[in-house]
CSV table of N, CA and C in Angstrom, one decimal:
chain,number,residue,atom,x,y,z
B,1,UNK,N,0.9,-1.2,0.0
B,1,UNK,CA,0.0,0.0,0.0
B,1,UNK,C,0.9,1.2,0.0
B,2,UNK,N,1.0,2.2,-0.6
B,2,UNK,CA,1.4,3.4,-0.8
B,2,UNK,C,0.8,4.2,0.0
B,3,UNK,N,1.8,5.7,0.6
B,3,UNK,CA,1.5,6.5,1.5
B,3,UNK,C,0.2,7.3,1.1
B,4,UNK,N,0.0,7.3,-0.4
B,4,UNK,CA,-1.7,8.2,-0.8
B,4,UNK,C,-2.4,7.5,-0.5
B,5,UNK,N,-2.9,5.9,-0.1
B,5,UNK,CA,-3.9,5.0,-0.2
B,5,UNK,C,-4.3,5.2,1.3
B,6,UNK,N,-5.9,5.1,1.6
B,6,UNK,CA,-6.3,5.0,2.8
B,6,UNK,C,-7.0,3.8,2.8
B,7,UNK,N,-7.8,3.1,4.0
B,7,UNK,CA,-8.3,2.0,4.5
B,7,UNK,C,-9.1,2.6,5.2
B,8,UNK,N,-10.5,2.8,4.6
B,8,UNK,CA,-12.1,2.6,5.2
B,8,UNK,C,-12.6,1.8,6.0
B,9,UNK,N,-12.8,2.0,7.2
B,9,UNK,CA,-13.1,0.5,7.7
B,9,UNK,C,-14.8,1.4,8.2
B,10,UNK,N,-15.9,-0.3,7.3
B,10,UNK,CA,-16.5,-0.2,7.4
B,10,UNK,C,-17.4,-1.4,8.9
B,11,UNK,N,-18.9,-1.2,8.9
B,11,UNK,CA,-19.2,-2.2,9.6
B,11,UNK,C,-19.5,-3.8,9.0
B,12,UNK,N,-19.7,-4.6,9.6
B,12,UNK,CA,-20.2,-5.9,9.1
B,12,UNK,C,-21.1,-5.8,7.8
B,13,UNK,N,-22.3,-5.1,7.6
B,13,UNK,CA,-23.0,-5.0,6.3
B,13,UNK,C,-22.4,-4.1,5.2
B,14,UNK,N,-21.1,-3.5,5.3
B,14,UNK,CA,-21.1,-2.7,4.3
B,14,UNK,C,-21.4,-1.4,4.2
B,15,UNK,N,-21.8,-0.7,5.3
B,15,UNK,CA,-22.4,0.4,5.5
B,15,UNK,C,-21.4,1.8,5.7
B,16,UNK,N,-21.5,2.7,6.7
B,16,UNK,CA,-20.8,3.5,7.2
B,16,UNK,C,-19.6,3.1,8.4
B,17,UNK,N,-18.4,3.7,8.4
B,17,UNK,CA,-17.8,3.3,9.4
B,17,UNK,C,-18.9,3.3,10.9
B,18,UNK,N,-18.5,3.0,11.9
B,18,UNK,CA,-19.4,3.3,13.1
B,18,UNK,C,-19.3,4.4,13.8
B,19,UNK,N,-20.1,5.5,14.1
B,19,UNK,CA,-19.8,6.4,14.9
B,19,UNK,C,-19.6,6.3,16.6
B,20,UNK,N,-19.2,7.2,17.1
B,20,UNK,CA,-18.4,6.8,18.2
B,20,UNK,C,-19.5,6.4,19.2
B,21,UNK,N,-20.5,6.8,19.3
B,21,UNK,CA,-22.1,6.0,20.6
B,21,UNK,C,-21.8,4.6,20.0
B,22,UNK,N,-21.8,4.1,18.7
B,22,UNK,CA,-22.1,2.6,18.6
B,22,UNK,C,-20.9,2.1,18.7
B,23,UNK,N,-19.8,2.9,18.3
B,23,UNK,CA,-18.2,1.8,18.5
B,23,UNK,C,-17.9,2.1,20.3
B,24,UNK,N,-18.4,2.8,21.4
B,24,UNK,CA,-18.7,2.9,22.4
B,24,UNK,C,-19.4,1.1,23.0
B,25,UNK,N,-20.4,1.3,22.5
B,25,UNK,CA,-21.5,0.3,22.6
B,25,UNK,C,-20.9,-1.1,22.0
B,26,UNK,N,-20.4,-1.2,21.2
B,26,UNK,CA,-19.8,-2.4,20.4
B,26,UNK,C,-18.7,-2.7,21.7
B,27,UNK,N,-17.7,-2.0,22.2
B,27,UNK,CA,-16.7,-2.3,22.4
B,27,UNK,C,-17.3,-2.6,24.3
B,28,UNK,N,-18.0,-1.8,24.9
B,28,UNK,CA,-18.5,-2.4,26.5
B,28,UNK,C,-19.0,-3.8,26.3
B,29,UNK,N,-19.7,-4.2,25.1
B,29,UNK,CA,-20.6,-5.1,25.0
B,29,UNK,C,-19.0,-6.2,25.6
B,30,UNK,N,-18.0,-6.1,25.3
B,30,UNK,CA,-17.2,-7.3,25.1
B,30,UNK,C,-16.6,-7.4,26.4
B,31,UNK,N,-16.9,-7.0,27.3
B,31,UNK,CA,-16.6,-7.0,28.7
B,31,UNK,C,-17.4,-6.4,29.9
B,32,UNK,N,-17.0,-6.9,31.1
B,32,UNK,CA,-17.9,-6.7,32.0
B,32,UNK,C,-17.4,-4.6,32.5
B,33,UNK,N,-18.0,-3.9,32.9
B,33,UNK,CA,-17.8,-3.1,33.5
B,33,UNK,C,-18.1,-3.1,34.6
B,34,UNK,N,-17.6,-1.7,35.7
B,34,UNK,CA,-17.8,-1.6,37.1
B,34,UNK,C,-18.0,-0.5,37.5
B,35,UNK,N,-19.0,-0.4,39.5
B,35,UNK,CA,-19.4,0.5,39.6
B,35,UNK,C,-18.3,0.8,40.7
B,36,UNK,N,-18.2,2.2,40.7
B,36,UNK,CA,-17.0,2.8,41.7
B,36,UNK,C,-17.0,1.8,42.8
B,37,UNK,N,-18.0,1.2,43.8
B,37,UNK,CA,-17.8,0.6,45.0
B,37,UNK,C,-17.4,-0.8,45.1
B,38,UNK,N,-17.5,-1.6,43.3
B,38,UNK,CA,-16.7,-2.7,43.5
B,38,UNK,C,-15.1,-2.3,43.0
B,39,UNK,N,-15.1,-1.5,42.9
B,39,UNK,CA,-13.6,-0.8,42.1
B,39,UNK,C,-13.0,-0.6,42.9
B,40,UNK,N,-13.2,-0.2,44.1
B,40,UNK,CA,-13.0,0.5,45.3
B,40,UNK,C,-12.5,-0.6,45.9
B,41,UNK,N,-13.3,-1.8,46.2
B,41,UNK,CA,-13.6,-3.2,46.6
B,41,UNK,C,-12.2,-3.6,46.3
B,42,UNK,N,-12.4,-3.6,45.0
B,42,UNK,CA,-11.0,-4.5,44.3
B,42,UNK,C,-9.6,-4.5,44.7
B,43,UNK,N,-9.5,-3.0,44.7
B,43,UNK,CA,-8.1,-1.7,45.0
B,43,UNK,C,-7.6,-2.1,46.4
B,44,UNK,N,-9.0,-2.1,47.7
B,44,UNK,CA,-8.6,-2.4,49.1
B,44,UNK,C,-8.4,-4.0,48.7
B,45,UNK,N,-9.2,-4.9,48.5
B,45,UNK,CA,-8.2,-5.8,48.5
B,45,UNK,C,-6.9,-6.7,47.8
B,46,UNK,N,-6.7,-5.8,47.2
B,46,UNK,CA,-5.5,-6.4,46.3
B,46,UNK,C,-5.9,-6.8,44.9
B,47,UNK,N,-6.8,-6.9,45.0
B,47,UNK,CA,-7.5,-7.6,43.6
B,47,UNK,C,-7.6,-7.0,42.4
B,48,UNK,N,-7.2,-5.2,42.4
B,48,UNK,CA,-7.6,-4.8,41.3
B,48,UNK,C,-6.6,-3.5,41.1
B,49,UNK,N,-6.2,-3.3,40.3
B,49,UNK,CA,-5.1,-2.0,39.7
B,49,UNK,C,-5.8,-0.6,39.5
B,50,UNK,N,-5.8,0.2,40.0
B,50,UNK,CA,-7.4,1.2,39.3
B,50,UNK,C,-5.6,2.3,38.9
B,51,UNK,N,-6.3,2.6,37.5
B,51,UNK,CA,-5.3,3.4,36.3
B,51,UNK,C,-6.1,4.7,36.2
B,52,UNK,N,-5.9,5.5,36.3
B,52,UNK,CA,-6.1,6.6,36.1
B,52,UNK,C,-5.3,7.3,35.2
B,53,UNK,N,-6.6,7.6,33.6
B,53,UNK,CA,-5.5,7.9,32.7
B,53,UNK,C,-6.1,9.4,32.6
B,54,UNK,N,-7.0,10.5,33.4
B,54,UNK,CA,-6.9,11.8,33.3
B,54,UNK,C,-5.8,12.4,33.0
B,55,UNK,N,-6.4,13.3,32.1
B,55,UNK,CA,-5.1,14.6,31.9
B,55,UNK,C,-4.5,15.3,33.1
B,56,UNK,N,-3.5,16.2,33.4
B,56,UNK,CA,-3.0,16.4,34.2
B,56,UNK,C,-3.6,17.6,34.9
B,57,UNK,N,-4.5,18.5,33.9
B,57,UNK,CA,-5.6,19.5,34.4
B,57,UNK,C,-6.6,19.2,35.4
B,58,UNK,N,-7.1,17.7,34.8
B,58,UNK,CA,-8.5,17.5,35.6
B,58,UNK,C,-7.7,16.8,36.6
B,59,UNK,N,-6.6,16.3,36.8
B,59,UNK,CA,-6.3,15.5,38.2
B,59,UNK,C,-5.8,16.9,39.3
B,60,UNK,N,-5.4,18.0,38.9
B,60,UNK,CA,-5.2,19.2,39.3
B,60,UNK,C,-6.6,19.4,40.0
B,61,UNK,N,-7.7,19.5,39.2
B,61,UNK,CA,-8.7,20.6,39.8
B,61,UNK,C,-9.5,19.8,40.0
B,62,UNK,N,-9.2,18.3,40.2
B,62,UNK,CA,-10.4,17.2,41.1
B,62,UNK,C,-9.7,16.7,41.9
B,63,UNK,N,-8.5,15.9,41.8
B,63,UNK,CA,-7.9,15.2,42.7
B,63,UNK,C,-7.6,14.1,42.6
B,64,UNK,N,-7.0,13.2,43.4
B,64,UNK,CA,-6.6,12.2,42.9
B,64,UNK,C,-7.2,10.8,43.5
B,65,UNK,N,-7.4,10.0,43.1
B,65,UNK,CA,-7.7,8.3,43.9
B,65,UNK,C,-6.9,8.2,44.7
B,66,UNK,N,-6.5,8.0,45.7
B,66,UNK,CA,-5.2,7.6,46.8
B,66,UNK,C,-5.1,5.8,46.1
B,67,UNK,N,-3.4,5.9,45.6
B,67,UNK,CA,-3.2,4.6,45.4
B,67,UNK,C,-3.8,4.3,44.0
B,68,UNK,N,-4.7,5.1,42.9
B,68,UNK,CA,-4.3,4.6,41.9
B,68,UNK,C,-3.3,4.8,41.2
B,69,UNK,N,-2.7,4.3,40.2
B,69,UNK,CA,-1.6,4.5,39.3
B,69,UNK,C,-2.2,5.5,38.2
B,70,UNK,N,-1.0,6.4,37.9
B,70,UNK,CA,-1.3,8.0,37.4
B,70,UNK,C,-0.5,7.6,36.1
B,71,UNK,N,-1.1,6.8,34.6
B,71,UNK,CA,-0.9,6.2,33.4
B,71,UNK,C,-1.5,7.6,32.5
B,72,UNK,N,-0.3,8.3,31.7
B,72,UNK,CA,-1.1,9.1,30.7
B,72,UNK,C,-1.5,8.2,29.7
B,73,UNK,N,-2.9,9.2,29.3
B,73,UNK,CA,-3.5,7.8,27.8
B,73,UNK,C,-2.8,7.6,27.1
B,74,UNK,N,-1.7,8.4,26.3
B,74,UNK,CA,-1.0,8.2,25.6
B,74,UNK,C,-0.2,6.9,25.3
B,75,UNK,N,-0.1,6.8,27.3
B,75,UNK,CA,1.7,5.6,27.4
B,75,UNK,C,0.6,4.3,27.7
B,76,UNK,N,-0.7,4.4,27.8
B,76,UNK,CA,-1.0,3.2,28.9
B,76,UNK,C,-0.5,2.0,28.4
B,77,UNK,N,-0.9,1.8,27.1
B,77,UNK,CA,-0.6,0.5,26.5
B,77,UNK,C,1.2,0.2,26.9
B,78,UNK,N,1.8,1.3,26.3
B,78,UNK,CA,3.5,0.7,26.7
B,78,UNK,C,3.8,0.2,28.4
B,79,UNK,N,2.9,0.9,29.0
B,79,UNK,CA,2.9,0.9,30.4
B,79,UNK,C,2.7,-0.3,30.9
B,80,UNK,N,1.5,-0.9,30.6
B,80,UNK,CA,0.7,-2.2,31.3
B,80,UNK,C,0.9,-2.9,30.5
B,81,UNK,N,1.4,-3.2,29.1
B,81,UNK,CA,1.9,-4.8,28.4
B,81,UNK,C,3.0,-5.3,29.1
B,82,UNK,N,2.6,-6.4,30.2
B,82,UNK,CA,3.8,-7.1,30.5
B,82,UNK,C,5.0,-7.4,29.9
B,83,UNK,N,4.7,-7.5,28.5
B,83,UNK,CA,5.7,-7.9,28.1
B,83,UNK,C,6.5,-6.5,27.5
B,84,UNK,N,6.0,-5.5,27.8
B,84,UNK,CA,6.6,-4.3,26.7
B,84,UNK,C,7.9,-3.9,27.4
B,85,UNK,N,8.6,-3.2,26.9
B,85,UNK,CA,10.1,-2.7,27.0
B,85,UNK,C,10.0,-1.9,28.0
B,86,UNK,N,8.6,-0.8,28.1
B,86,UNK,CA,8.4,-0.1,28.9
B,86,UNK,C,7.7,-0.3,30.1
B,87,UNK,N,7.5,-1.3,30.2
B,87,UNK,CA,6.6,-1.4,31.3
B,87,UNK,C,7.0,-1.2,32.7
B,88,UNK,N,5.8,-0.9,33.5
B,88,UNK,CA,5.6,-0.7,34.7
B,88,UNK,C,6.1,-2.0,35.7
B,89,UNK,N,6.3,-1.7,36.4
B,89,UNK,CA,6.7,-3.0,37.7
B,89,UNK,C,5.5,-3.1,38.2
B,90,UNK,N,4.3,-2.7,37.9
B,90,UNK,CA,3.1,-2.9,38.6
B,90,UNK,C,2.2,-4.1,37.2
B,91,UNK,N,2.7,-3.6,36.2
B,91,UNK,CA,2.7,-4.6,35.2
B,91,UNK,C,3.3,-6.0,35.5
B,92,UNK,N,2.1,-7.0,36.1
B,92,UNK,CA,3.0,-8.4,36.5
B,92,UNK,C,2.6,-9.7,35.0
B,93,UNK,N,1.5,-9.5,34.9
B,93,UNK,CA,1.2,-10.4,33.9
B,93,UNK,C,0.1,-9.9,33.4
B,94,UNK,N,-1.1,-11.1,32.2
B,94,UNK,CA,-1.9,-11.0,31.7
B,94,UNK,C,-3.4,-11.8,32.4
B,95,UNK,N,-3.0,-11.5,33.6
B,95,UNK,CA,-3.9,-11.7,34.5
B,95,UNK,C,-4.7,-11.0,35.6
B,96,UNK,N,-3.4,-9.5,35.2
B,96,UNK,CA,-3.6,-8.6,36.4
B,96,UNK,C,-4.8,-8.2,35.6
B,97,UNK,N,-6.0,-7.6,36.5
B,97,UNK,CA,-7.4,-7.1,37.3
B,97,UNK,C,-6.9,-5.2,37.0
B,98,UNK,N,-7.1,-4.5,36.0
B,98,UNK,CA,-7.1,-3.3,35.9
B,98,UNK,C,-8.0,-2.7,35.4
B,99,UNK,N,-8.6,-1.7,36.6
B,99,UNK,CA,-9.3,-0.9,35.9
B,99,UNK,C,-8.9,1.0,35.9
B,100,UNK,N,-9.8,0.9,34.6
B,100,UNK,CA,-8.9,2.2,33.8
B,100,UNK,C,-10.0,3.0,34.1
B,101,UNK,N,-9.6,4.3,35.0
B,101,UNK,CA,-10.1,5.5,35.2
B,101,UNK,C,-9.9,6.6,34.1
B,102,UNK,N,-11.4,7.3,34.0
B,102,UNK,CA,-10.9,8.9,33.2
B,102,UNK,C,-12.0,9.5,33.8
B,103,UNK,N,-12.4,10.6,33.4
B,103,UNK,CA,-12.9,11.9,34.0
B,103,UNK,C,-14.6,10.8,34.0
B,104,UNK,N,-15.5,10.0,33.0
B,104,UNK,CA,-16.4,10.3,32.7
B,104,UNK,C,-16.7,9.0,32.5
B,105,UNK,N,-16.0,8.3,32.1
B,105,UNK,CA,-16.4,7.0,31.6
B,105,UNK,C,-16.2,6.5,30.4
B,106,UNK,N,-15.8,7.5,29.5
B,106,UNK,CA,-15.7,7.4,28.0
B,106,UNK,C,-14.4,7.1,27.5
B,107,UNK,N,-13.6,8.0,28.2
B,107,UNK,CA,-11.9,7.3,26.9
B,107,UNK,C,-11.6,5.8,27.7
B,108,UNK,N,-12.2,5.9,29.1
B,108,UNK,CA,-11.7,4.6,29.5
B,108,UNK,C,-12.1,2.9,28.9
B,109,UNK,N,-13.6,3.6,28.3
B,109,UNK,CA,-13.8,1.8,27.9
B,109,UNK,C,-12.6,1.8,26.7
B,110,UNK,N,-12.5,2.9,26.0
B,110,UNK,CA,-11.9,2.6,24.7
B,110,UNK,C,-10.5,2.0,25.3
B,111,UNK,N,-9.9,2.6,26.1
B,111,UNK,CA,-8.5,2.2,26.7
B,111,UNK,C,-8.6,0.7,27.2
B,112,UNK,N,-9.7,0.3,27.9
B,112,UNK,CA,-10.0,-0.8,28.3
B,112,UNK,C,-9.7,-2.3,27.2
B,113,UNK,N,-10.6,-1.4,26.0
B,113,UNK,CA,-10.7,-2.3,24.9
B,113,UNK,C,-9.2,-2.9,24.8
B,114,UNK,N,-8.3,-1.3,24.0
B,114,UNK,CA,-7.0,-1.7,23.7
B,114,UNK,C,-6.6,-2.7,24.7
B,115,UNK,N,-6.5,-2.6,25.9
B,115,UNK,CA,-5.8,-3.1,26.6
B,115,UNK,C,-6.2,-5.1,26.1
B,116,UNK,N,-7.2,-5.7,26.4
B,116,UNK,CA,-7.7,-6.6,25.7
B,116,UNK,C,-6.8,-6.9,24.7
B,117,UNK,N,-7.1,-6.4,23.7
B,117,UNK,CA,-6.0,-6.5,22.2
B,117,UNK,C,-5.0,-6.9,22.7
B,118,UNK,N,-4.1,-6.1,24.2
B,118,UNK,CA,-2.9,-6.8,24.4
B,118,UNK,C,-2.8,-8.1,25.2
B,119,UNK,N,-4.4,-8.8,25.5
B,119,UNK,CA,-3.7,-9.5,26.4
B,119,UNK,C,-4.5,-9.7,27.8
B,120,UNK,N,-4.6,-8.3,28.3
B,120,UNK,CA,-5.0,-8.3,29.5
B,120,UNK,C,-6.8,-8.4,29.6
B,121,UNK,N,-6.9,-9.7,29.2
B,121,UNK,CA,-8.4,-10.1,29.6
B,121,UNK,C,-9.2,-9.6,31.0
B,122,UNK,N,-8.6,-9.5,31.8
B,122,UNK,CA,-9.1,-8.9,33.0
B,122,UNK,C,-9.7,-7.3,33.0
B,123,UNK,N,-9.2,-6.5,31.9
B,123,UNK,CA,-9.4,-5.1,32.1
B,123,UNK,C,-10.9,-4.6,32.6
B,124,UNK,N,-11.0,-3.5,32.7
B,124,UNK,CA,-12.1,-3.1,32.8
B,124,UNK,C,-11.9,-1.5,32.8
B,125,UNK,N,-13.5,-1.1,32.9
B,125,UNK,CA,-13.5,0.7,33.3
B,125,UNK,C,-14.5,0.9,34.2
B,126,UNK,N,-14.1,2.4,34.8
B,126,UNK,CA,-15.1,2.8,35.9
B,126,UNK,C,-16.2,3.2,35.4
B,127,UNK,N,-17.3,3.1,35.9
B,127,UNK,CA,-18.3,3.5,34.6
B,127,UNK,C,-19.0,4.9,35.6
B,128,UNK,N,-19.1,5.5,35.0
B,128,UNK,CA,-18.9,7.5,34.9
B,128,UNK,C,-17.7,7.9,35.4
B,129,UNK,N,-16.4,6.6,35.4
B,129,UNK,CA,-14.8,7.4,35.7
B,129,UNK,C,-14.8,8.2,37.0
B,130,UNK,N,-14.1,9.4,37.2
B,130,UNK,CA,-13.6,9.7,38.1
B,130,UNK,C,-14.6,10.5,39.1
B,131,UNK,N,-15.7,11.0,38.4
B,131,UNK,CA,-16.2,11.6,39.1
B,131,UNK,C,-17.7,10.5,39.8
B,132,UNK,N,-17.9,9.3,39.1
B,132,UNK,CA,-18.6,8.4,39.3
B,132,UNK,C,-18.3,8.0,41.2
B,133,UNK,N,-16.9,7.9,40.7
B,133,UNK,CA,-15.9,7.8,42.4
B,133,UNK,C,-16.4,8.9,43.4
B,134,UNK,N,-16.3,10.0,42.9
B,134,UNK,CA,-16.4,11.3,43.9
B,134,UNK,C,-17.7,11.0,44.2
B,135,UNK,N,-18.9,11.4,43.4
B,135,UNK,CA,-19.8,11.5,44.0
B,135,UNK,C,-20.3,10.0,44.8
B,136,UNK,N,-20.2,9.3,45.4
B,136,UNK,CA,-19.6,8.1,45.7
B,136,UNK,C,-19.2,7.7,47.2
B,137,UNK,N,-18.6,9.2,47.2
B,137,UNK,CA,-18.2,9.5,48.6
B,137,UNK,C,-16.9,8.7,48.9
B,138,UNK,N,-16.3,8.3,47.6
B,138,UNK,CA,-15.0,7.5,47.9
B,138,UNK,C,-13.9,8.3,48.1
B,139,UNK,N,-12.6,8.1,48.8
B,139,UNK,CA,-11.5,8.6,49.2
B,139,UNK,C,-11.2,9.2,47.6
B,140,UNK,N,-10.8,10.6,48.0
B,140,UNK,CA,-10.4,11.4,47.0
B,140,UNK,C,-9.1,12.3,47.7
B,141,UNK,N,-8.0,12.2,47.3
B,141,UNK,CA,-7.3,13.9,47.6
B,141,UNK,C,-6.6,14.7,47.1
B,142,UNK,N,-6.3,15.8,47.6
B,142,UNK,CA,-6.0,16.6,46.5
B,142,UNK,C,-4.4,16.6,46.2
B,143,UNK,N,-4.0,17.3,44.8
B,143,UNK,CA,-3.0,17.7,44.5
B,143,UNK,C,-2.6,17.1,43.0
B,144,UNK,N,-1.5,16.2,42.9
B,144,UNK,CA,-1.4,16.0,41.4
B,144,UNK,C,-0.5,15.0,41.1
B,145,UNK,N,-0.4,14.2,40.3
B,145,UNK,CA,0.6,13.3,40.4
B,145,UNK,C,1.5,13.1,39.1
């Protein structure tokens, strides 16, 4: 393929690529999601990684999870592939239980997805993300990581 040629990806019939509500919806469907208080659950007992891939603004003027890991979206994937060059030491295997925080609930399924692709069948997302936590009444504090 040459650098002028592009690749259309459409859906199963042929139609329009998918816009983002149904490639949203396509991609939760393939995994279980969770509510801040089993996420919470998981984190106190060991059972679960909670990733927080907010930008560095909104972790500024909300705050932070005490104890999740502060993954920009950018790196997450190099970060949590066990096997990658770059990975994290909290990166143990394709077993580990991670769930991926963002402001709202939205970049995280998609981050969730990728992560799958690599491997990590366990993934998951917080479903309404960070502030789903706050209002929640779960441990929040401030500053920035």
């Amino acid at each position: 393929m040459s650098g002028a040629e592009t690749v259309q990806h459409t859906d199963h019939d042929g139609g329009q690529p998918p816009g983002i509500d149904e490639l949203l919806e396509r991609v939760r469907a393939g995994y279980a999601r969770i509510e801040a208080r089993e996420a919470y659950d998981g984190w106190r007992s060991g059972e679960a990684l909670l990733v927080d891939i907010r930008y560095a603004a909104l972790r500024e003027r909300d705050g932070l999870i005490p104890g999740a890991l502060v993954v920009e979206r950018n790196e997450l994937e190099w970060r949590l592939d066990p096997r990658g060059s770059h990975r994290l030491p909290e990166a143990t295997g394709h077993d580990l239980r991670i769930v991926v925080v963002c402001n709202e609930g939205y970049a995280s399924s998609l981050a969730a997805e990728s992560l799958h692709r690599l491997g990590l069948h366990r993934a998951t997302d917080l479903i309404g993300g960070f502030q789903a936590w706050r209002a929640a009444g779960l441990p929040v504090t401030t500053g920035t990581a």
